[in-house]
PDB file of C-alpha atoms in Angstrom:
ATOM      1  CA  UNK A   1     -17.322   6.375 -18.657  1.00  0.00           C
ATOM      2  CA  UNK A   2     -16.181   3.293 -19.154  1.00  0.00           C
ATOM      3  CA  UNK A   3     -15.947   0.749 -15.988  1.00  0.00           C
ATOM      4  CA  UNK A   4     -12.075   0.514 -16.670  1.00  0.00           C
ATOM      5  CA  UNK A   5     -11.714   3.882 -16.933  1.00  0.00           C
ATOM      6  CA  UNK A   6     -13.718   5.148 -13.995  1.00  0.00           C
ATOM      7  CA  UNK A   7     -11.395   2.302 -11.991  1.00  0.00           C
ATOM      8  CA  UNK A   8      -8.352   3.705 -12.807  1.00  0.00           C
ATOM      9  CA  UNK A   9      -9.841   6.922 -11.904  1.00  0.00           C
ATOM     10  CA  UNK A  10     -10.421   5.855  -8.531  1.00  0.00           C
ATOM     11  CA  UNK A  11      -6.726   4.083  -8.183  1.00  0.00           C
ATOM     12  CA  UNK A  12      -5.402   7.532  -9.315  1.00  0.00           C
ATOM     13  CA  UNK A  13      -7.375   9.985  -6.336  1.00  0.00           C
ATOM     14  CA  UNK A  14      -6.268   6.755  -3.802  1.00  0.00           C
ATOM     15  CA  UNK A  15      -2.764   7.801  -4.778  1.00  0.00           C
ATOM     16  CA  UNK A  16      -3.040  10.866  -4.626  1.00  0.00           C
ATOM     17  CA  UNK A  17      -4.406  10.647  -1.034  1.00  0.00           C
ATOM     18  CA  UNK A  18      -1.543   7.919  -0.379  1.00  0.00           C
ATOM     19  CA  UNK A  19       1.087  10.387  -1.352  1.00  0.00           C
ATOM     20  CA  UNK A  20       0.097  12.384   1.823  1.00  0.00           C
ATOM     21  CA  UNK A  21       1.016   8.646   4.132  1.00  0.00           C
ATOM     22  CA  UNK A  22       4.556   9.054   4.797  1.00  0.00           C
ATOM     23  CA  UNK A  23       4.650  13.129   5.188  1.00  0.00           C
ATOM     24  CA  UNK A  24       2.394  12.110   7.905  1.00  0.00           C
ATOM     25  CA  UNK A  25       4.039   9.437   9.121  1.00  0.00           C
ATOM     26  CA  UNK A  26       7.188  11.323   9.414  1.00  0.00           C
ATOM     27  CA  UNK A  27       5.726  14.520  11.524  1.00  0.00           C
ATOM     28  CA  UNK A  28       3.818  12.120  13.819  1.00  0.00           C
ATOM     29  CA  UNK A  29       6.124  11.234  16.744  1.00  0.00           C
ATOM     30  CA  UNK A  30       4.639   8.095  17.919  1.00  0.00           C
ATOM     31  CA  UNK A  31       7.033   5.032  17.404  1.00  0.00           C
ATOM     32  CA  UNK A  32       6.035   2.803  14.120  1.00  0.00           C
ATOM     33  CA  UNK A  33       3.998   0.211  15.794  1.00  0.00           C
ATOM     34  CA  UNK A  34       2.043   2.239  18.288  1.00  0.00           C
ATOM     35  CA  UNK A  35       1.236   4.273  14.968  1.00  0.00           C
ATOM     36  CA  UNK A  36       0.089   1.755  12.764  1.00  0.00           C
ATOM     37  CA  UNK A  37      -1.599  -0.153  15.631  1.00  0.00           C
ATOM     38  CA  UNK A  38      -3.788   2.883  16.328  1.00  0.00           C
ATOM     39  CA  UNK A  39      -4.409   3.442  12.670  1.00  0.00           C
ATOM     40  CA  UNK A  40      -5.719   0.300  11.884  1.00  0.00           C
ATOM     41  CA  UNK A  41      -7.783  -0.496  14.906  1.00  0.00           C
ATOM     42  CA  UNK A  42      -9.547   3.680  14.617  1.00  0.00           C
ATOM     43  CA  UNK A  43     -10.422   2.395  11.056  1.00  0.00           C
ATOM     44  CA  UNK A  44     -11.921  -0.505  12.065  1.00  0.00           C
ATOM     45  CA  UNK A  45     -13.470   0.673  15.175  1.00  0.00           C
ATOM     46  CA  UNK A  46     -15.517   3.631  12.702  1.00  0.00           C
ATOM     47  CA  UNK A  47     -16.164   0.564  10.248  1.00  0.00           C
ATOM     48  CA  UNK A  48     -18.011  -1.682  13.026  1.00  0.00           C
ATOM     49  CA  UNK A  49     -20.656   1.278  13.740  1.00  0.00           C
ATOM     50  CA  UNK A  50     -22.079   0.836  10.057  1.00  0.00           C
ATOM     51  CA  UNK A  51     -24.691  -1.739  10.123  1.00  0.00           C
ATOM     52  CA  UNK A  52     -23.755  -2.594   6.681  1.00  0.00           C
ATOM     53  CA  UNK A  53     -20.535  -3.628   7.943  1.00  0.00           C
ATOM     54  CA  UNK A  54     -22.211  -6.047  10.805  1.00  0.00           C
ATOM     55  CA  UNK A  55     -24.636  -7.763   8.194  1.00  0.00           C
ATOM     56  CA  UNK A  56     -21.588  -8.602   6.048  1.00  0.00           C
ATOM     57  CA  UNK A  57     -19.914 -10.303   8.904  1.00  0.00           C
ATOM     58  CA  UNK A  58     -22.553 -12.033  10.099  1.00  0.00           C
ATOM     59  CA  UNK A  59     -23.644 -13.845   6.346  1.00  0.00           C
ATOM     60  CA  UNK A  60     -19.410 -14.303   5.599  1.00  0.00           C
ATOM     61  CA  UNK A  61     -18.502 -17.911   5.412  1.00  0.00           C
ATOM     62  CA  UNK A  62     -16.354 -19.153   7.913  1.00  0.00           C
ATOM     63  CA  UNK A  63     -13.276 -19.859   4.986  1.00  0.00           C
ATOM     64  CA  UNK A  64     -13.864 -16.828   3.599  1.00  0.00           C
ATOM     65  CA  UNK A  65     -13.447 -14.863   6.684  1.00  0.00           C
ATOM     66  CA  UNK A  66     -10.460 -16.620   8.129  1.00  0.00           C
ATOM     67  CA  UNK A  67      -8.815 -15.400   4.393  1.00  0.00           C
ATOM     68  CA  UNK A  68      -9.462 -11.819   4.679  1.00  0.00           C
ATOM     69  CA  UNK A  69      -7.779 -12.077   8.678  1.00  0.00           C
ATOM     70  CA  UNK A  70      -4.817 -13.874   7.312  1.00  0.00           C
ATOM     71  CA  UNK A  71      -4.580 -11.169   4.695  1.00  0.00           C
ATOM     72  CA  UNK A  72      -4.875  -8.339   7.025  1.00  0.00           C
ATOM     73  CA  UNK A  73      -1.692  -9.734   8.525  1.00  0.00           C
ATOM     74  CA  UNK A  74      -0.039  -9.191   6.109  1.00  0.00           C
ATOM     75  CA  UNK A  75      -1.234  -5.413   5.060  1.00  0.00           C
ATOM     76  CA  UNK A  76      -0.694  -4.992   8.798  1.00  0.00           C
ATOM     77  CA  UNK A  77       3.201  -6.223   8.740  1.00  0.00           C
ATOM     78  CA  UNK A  78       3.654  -4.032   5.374  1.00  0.00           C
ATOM     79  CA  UNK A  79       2.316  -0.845   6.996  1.00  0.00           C
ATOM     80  CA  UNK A  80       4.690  -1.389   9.949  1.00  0.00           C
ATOM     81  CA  UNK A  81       7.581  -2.234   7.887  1.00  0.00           C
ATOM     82  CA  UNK A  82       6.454   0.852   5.505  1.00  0.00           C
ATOM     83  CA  UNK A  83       6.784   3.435   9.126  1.00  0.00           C
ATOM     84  CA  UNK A  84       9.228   1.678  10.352  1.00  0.00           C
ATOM     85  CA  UNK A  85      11.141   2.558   6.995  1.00  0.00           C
ATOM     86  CA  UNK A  86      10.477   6.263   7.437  1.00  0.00           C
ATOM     87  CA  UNK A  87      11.378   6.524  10.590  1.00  0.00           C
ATOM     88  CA  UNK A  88      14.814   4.554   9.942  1.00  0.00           C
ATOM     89  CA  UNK A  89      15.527   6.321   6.916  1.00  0.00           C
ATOM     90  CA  UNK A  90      13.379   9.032   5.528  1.00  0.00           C
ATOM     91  CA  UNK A  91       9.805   9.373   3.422  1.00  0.00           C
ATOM     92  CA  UNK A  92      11.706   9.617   0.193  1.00  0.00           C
ATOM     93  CA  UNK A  93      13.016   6.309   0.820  1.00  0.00           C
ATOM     94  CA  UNK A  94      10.510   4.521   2.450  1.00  0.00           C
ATOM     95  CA  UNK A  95       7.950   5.441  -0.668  1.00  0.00           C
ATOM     96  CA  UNK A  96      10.652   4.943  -2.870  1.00  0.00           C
ATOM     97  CA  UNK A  97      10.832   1.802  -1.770  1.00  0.00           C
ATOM     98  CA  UNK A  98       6.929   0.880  -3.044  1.00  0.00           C
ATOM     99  CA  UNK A  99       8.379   1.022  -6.507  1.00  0.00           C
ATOM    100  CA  UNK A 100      10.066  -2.246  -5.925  1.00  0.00           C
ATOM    101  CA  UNK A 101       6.417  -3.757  -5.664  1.00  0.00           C
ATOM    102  CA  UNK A 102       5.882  -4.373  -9.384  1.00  0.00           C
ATOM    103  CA  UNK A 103       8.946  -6.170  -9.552  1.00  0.00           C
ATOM    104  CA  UNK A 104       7.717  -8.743  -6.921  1.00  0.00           C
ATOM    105  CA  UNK A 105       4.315  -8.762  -8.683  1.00  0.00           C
ATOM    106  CA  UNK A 106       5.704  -9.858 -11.946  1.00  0.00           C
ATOM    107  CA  UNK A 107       6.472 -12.967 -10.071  1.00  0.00           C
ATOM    108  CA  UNK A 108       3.668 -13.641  -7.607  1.00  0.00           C
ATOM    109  CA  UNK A 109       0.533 -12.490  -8.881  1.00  0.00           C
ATOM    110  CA  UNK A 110       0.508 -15.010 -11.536  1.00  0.00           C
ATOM    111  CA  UNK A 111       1.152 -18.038  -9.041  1.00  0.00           C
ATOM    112  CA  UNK A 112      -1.424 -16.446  -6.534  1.00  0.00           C
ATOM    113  CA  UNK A 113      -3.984 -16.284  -9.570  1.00  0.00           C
ATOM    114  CA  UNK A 114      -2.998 -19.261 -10.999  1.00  0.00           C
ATOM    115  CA  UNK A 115      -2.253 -17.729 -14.592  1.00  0.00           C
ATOM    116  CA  UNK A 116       0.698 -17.913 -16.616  1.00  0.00           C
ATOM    117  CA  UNK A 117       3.162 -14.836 -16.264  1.00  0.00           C
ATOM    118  CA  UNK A 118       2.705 -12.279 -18.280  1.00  0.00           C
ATOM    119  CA  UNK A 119       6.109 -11.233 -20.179  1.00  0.00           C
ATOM    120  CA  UNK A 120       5.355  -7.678 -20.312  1.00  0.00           C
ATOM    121  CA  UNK A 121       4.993  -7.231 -16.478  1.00  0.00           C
ATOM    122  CA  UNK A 122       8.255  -9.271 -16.212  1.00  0.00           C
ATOM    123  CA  UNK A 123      10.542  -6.682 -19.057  1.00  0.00           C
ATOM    124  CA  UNK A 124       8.741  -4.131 -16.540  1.00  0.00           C
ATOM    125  CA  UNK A 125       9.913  -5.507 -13.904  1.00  0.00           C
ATOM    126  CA  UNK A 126      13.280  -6.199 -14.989  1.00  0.00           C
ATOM    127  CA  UNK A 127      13.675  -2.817 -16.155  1.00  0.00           C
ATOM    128  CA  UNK A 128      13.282  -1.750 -12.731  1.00  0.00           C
ATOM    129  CA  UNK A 129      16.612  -3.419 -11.105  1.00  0.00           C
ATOM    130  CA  UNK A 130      19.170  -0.878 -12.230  1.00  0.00           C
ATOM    131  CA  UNK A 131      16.742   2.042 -10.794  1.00  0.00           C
ATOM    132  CA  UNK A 132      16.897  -0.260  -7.639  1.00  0.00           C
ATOM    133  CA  UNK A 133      20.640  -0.236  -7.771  1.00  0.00           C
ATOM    134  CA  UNK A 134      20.657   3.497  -8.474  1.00  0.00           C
ATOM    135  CA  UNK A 135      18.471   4.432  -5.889  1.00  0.00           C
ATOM    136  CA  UNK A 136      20.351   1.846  -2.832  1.00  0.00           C
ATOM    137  CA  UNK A 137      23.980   3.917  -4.261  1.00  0.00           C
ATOM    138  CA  UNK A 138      22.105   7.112  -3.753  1.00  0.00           C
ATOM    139  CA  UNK A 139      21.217   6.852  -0.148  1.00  0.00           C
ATOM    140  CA  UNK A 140      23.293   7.600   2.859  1.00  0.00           C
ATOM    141  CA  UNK A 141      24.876   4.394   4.759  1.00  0.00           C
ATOM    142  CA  UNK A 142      22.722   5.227   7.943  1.00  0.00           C
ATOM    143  CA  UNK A 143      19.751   4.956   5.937  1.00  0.00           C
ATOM    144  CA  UNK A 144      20.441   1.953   4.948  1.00  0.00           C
ATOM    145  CA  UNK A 145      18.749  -0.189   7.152  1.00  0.00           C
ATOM    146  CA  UNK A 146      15.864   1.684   6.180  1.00  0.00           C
ATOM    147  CA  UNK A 147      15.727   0.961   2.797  1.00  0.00           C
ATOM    148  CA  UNK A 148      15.958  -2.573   3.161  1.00  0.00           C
ATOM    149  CA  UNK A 149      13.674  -2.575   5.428  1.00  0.00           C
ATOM    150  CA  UNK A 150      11.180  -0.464   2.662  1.00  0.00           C
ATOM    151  CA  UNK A 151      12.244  -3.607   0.329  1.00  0.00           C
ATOM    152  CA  UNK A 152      10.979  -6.041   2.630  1.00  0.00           C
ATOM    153  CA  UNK A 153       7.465  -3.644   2.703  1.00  0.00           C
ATOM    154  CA  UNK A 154       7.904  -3.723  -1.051  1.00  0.00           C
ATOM    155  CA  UNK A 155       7.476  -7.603  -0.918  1.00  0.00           C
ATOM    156  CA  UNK A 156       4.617  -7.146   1.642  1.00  0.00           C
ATOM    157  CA  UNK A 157       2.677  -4.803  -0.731  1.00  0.00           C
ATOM    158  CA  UNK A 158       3.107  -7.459  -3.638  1.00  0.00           C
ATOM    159  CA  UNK A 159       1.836 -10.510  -1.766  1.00  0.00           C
ATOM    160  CA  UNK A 160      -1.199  -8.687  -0.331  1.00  0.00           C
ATOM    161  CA  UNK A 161      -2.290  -7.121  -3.308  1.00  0.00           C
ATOM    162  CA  UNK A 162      -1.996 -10.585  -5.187  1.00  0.00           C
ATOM    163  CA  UNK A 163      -4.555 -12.182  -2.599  1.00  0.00           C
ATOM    164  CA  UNK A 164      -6.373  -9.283  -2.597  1.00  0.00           C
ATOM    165  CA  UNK A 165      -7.114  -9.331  -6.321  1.00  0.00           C
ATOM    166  CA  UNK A 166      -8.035 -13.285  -5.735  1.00  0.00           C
ATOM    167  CA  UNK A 167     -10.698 -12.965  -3.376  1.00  0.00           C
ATOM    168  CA  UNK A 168     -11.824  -8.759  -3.661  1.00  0.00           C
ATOM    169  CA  UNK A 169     -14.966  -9.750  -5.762  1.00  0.00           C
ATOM    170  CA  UNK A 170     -16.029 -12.555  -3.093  1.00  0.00           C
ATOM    171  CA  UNK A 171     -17.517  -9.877  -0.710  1.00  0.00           C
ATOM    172  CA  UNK A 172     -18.187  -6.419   0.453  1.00  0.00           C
ATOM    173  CA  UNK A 173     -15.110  -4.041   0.099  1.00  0.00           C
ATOM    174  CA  UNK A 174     -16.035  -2.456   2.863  1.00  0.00           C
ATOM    175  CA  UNK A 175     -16.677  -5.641   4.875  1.00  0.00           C
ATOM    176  CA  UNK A 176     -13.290  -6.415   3.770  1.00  0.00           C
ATOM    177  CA  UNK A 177     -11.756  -3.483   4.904  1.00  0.00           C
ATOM    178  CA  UNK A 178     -13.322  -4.092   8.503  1.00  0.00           C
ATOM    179  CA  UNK A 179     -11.743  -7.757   8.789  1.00  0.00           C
ATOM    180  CA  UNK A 180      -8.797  -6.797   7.158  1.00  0.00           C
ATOM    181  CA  UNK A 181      -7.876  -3.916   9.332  1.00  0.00           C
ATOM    182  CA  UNK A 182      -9.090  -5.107  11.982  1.00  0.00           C
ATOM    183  CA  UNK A 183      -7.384  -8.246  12.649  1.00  0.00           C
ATOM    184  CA  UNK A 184      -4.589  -6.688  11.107  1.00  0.00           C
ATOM    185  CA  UNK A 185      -3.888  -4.199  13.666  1.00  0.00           C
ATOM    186  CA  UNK A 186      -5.023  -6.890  16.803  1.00  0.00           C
ATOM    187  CA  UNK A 187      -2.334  -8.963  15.292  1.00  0.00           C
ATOM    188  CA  UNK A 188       0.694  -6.395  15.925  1.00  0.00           C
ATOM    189  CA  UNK A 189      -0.363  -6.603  19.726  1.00  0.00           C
ATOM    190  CA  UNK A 190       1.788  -9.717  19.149  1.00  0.00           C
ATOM    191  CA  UNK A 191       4.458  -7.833  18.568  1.00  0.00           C
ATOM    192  CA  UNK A 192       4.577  -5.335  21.092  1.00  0.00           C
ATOM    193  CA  UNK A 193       7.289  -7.527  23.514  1.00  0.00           C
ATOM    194  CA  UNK A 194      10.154  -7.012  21.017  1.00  0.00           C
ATOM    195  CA  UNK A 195       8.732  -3.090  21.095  1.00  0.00           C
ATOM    196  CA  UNK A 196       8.293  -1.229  24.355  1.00  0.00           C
ATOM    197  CA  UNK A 197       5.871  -3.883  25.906  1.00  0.00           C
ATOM    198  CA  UNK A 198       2.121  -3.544  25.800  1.00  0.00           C
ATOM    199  CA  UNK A 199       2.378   0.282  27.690  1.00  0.00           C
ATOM    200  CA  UNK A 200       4.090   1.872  24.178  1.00  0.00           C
ATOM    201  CA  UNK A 201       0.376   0.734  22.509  1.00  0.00           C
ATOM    202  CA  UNK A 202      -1.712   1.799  24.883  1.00  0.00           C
ATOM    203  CA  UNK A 203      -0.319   5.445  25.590  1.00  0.00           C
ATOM    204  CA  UNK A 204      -3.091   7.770  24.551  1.00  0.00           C
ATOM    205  CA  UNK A 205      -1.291  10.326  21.710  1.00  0.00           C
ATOM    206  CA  UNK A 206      -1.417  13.846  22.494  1.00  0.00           C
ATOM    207  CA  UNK A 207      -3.134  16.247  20.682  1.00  0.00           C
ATOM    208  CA  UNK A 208      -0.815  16.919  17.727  1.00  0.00           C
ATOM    209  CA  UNK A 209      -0.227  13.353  17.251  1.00  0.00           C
ATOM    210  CA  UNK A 210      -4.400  12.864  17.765  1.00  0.00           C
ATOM    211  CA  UNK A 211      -5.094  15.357  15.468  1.00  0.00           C
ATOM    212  CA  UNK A 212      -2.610  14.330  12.946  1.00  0.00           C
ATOM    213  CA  UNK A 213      -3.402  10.766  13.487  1.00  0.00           C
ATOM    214  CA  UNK A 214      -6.929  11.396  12.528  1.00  0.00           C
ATOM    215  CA  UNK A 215      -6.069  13.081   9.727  1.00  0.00           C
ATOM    216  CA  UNK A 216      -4.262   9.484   8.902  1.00  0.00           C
ATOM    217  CA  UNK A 217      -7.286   7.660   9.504  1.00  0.00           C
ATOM    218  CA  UNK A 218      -9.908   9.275   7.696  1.00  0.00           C
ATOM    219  CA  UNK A 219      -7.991  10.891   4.622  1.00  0.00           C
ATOM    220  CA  UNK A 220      -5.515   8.472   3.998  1.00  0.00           C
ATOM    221  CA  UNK A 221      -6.481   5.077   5.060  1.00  0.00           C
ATOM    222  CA  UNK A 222     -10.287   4.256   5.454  1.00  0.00           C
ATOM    223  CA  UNK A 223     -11.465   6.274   2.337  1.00  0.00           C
ATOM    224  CA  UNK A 224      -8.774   4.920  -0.212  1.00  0.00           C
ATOM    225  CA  UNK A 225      -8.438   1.821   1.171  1.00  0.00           C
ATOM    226  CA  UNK A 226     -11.952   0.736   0.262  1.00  0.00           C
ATOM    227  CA  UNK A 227     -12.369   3.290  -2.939  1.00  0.00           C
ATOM    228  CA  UNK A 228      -9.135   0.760  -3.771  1.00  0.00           C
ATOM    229  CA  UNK A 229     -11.023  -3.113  -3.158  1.00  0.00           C
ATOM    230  CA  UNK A 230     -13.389  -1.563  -5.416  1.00  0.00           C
ATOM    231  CA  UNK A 231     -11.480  -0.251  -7.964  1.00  0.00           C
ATOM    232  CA  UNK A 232      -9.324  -3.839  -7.931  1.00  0.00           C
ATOM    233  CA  UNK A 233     -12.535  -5.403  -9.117  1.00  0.00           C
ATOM    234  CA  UNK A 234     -11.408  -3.895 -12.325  1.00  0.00           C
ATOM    235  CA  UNK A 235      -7.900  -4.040 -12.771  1.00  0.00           C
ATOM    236  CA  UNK A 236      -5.505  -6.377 -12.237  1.00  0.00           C
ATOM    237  CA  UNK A 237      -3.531  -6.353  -8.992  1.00  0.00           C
ATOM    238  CA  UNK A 238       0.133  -5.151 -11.671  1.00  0.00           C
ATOM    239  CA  UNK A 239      -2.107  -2.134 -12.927  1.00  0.00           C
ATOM    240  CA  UNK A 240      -3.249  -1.290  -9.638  1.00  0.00           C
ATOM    241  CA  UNK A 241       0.574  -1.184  -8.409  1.00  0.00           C
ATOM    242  CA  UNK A 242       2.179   0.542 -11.357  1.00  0.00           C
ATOM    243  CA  UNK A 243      -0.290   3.308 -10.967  1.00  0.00           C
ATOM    244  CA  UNK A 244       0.373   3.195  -6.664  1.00  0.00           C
ATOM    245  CA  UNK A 245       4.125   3.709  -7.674  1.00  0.00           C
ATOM    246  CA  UNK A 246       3.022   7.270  -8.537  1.00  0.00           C
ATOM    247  CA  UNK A 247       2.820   7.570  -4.288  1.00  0.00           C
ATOM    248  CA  UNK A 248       6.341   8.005  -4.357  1.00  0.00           C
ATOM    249  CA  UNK A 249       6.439  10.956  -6.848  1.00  0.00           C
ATOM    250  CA  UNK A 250       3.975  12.657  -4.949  1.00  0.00           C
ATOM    251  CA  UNK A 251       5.738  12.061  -1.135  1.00  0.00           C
ATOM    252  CA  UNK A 252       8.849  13.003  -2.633  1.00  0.00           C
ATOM    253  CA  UNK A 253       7.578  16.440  -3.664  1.00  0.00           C
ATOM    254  CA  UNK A 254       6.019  16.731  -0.606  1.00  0.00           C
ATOM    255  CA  UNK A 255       8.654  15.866   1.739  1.00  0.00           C
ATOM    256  CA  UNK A 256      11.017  18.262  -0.117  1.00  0.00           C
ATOM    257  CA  UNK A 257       8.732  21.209   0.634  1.00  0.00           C
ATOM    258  CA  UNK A 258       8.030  20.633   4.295  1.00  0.00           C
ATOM    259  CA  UNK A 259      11.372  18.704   4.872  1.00  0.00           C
ATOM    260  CA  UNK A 260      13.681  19.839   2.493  1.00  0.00           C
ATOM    261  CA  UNK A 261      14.850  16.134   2.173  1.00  0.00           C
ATOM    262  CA  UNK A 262      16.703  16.640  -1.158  1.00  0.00           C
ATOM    263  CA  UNK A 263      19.504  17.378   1.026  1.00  0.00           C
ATOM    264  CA  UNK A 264      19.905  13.970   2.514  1.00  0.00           C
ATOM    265  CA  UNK A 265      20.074  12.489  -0.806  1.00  0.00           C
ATOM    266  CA  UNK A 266      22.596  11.813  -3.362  1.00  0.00           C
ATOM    267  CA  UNK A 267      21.348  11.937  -7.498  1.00  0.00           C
ATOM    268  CA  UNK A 268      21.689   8.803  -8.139  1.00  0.00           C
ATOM    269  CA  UNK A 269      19.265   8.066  -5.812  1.00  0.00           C
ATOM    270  CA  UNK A 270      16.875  10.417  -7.684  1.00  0.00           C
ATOM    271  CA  UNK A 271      17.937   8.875 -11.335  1.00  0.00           C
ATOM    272  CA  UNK A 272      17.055   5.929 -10.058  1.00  0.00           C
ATOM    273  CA  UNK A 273      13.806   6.565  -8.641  1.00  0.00           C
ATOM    274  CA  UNK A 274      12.812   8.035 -12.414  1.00  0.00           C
ATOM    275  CA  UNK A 275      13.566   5.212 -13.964  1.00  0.00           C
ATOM    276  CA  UNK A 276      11.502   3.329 -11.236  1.00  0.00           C
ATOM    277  CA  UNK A 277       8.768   5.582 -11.311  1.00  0.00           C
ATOM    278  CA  UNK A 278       9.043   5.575 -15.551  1.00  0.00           C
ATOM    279  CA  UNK A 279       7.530   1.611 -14.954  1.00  0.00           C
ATOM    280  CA  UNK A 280       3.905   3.512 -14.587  1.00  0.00           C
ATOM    281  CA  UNK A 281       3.741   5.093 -18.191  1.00  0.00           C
ATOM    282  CA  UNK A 282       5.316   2.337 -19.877  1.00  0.00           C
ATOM    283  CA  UNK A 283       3.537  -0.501 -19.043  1.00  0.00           C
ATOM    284  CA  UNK A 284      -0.007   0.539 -20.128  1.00  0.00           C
ATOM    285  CA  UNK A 285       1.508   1.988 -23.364  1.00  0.00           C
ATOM    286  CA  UNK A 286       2.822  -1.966 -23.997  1.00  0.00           C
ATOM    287  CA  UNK A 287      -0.766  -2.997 -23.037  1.00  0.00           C
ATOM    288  CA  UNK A 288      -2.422  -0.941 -25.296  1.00  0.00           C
ATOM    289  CA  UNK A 289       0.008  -1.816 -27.692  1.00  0.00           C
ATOM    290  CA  UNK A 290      -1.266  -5.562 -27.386  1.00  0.00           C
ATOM    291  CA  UNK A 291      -4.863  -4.864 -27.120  1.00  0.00           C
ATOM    292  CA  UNK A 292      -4.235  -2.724 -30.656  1.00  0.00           C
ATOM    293  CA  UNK A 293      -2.671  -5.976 -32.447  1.00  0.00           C
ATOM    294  CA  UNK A 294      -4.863  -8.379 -30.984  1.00  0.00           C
TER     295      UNK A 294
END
């Protein structure tokens, strides 16, 4: 298997344990910050008991280190905009809402990397606005606020996975994953004033959130985050995100089985999310395309 292939592999079983984040994040009933503040900080918190993860830290230069904080920042503002979509809106929105990523990618991945853009990823992208139109006409004025708020977590998603790409190959994934979650979740602390205070952080779930929240953890955060900073090392941060927009195909499946969400949602919201969601197939068939003729 070839190294390319076996990454995409690995993008394609994160996804599929991705498409399992909102559902979640919909049936627990914790607000969006407590939720992603205790998801990030469990994650971390299992991460600093490996030794491998302590020997990392300790050899990291100083710069390097203070990179990988500043980027958890920002994964931890995208996750809380991300929850805070679902519970504004729906999970058919909010992971609808990933979709937009490529779009920002087209744009700031090549001035992160310091590349020239590549025209294919901006047609993609640009074939992606009227399904962004479709999909805003398609959603109930109430939800809204949600989906603009999913946008914003679009943007988030983009921006991260740009710096990610830059600096993924500079240390341990898992290493990375420690800093990265770690600071990212200390950082939301900041936030808790405009929130509920401090108290709506530190109130212990109960046991169907706990259990549930677990579940969150271990299944859908620490194991694809890091199968993910490995399988970066071989793709570019574009690839990586057209094949995450398949997260949205998969939670909106899923949350019109145990939700029966469908019903909240007009068709064009649904056209529009297909033509989003048709940006996975057709930019690898333009890059194979160009590997063929070159």
């Amino acid at each position: 298997m070839s190294p390319s292939l076996k990454a995409q592999l690995q993008i394609h079983f994160c996804v599929l344990l991705w498409g399992f984040t909102p559902i979640l994040g919909k049936a627990i009933s914790m607000p969006a910050l407590a939720l992603v503040w205790w998801r990030m900080l469990m994650v971390a918190a299992i991460l600093l008991l490996v030794p491998r993860v302590w020997r990392g830290l300790l050899a990291l230069p100083r710069r390097l280190l203070a990179t990988y904080a500043g980027i958890g920042v920002i994964v931890a503002l995208h996750w809380f905009t991300f929850y805070a979509a679902i519970k504004l809106a729906n999970a058919s929105v909010a992971a609808t809402c990933l979709a937009l990523a490529p779009v920002f990618l087209a744009l700031i991945e090549p001035v992160v990397a310091q590349r020239r853009p590549d025209l294919r990823e901006l047609v993609v992208g640009l074939a992606a606005v009227p399904g962004v139109a479709l999909v805003a006409g398609g959603v109930p004025p109430g939800m809204l606020a949600g989906f603009a708020v999913g946008a914003l977590s679009a943007l988030l998603v983009a921006v991260f996975g740009s710096f990610n790409k830059r600096y993924v190959e500079r240390a341990d994934p898992v290493v990375v994953t420690a800093i990265e979650l770690g600071v990212g979740g200390a950082s939301l602390t900041l936030l808790a004033p405009l929130f509920g205070g401090l108290s709506s952080l530190l109130h212990v779930p109960g046991a169907r959130d706990a259990l549930l929240l677990a579940i969150l953890v271990v299944c859908c955060t620490l194991t694809p985050f890091t199968i993910y900073l490995f399988a970066l090392r071989r793709l570019t941060a574009f690839a990586a995100q057209l094949a995450v927009n398949l997260e949205p195909l998969y939670a909106i499946i899923l949350a019109a089985l145990l939700f029966g969400e469908q019903r909240e949602l007009g068709a064009s919201f649904y056209a529009g999310a297909a033509i989003l969601l048709a940006s996975v197939l057709v930019h690898p068939w333009l890059a194979q395309r160009a590997r063929r003729r070159d």
